[in-house]
mmCIF file of C-alpha atoms in Angstrom:
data_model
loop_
_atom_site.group_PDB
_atom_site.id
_atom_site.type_symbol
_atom_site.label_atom_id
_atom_site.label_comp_id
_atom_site.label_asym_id
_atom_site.label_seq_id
_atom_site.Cartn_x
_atom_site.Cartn_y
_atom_site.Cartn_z
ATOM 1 C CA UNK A 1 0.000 0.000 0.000
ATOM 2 C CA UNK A 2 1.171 3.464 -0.903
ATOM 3 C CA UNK A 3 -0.138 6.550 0.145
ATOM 4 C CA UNK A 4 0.101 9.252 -2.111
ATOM 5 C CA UNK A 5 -0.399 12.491 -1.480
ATOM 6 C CA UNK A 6 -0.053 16.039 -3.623
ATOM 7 C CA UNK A 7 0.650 18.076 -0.710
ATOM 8 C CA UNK A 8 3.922 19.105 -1.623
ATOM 9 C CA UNK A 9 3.735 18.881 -5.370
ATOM 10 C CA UNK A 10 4.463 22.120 -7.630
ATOM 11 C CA UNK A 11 5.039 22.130 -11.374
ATOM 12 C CA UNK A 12 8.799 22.821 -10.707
ATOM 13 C CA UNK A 13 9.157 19.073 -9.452
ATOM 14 C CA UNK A 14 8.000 17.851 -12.972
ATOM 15 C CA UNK A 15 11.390 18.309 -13.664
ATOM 16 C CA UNK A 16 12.593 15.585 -11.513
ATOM 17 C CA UNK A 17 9.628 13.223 -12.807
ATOM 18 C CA UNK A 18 6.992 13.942 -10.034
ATOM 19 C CA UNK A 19 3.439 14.382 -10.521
ATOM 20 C CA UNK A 20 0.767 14.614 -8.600
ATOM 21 C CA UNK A 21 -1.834 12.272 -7.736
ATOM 22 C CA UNK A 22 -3.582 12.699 -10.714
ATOM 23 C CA UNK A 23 -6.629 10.461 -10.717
ATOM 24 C CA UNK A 24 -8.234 13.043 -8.304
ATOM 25 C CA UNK A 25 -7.460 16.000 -11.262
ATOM 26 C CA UNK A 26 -10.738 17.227 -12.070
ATOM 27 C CA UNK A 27 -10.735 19.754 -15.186
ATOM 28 C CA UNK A 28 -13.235 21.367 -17.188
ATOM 29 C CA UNK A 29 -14.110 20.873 -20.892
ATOM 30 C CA UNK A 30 -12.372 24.255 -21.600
ATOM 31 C CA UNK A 31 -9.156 23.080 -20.879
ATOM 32 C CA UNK A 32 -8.789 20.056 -22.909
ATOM 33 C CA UNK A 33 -10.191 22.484 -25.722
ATOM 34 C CA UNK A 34 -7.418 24.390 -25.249
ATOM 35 C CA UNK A 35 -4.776 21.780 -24.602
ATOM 36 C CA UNK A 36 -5.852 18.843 -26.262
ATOM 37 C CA UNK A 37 -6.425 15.254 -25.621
ATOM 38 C CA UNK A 38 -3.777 12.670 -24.317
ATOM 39 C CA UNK A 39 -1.247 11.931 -27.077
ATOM 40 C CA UNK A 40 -1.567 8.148 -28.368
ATOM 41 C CA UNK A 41 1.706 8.205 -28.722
ATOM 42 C CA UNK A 42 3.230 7.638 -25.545
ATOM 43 C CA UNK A 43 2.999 4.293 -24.167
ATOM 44 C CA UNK A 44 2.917 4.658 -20.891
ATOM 45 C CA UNK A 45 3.481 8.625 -19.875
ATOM 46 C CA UNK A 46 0.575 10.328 -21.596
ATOM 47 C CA UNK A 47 -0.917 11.245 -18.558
ATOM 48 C CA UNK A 48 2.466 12.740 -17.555
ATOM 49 C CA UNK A 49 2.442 14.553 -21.002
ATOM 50 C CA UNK A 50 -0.932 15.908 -20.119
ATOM 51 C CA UNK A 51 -0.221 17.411 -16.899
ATOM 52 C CA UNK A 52 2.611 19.183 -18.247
ATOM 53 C CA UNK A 53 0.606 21.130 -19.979
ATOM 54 C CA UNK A 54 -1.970 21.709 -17.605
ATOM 55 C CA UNK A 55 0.804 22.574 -14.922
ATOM 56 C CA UNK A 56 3.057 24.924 -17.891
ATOM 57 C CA UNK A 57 -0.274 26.905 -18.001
ATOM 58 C CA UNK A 58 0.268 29.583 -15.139
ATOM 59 C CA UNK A 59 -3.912 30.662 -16.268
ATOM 60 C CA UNK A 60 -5.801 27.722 -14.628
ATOM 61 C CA UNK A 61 -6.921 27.781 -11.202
ATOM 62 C CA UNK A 62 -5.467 24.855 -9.073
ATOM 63 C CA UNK A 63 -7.202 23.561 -5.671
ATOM 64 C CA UNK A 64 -5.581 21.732 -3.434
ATOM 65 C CA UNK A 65 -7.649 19.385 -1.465
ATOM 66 C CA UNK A 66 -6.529 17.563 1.605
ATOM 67 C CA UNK A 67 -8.684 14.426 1.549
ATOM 68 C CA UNK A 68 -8.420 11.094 0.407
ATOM 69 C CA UNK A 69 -10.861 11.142 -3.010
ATOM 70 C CA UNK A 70 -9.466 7.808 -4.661
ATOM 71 C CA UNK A 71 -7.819 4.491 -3.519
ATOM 72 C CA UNK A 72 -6.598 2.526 -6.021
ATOM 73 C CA UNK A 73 -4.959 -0.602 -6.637
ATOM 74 C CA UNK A 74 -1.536 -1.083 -7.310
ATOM 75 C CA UNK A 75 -0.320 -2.491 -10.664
ATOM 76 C CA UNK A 76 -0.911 -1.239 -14.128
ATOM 77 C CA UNK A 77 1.812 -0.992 -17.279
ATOM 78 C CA UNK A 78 4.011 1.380 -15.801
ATOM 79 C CA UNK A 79 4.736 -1.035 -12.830
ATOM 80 C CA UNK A 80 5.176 -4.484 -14.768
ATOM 81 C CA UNK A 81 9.269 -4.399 -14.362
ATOM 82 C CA UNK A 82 12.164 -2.855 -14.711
ATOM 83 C CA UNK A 83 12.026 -2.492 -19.023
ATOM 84 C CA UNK A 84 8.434 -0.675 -17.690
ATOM 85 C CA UNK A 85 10.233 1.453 -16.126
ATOM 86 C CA UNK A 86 12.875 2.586 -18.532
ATOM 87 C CA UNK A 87 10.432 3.164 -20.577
ATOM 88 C CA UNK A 88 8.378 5.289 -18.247
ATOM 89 C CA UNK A 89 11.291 7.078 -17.856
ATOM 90 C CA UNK A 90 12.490 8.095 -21.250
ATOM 91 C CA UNK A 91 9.006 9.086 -22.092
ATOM 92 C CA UNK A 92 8.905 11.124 -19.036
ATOM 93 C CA UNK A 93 12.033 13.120 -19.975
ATOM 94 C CA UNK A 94 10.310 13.128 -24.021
ATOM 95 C CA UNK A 95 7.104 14.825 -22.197
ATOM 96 C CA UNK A 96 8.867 17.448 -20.303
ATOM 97 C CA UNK A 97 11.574 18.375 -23.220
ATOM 98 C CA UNK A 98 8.440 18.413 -25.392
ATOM 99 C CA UNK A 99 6.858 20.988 -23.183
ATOM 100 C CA UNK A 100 10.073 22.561 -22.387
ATOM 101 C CA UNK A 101 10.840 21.744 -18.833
ATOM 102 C CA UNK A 102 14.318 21.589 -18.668
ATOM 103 C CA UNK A 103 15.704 17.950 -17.461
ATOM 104 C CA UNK A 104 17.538 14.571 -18.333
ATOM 105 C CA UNK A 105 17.439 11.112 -17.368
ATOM 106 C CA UNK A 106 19.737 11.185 -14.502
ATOM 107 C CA UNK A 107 17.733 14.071 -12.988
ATOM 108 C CA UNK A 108 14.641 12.276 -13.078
ATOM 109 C CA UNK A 109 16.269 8.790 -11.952
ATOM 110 C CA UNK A 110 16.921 10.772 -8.800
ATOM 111 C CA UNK A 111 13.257 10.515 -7.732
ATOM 112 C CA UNK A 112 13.780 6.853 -6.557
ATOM 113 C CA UNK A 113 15.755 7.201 -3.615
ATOM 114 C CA UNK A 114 13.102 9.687 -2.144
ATOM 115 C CA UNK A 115 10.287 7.009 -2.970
ATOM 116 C CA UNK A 116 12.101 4.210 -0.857
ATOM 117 C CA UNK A 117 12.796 6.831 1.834
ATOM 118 C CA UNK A 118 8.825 7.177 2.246
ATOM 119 C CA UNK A 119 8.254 3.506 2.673
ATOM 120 C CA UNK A 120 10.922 3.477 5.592
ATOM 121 C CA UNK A 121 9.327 6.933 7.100
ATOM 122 C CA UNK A 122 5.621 5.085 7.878
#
């Protein structure tokens, strides 16, 4: 079990490969008329890609609530192994040069250590 929480998130960390918990992003129908749909062709880091550009987009009003709104499972593509994961990866650093958040794959590879950290802090 993981808990995730957005508390600390700001679009600077998209840099490093954090996002927040984003199946508790609720958006209206003007912004993906103004940004677009998920790309098809990212395999696994189109929802990444997306909130980039909601994020890069200093006009939209972001809310922060402090309440659990979704538990999931976990599991899903970008968790089946470690080729899953480079792949996650190099898309993730695709989506931010892309939207033109500066970063590389050794910045974003430095997310992990801070994600073991969290299961040792509990």
């Amino acid at each position: 079990v993981r808990l995730y929480s957005s508390a600390q998130f700001s679009p600077a960390r998209l840099a490093w490969g954090w996002m927040p918990a984003h199946p508790t992003i609720y958006l209206k129908n003007q912004v993906y008329e103004e940004l677009g749909e998920f790309k098809t062709d990212y395999a696994i880091a189109a929802d990444y890609d997306f909130v980039c550009r909601i994020f890069l987009r200093k006009k939209f009003r972001i809310l922060y609530v402090p309440k659990v709104l979704v538990k999931m499972q976990t599991g899903g593509i970008s968790t089946r192994g470690w080729r899953a994961t480079v792949k996650l990866n190099q898309e993730v650093v695709r989506a931010c040069r892309e939207n033109g958040i500066s970063t590389n794959i050794l910045k974003v590879l430095t997310k992990y250590p801070s994600k073991v950290m969290e299961l040792f802090a509990r």
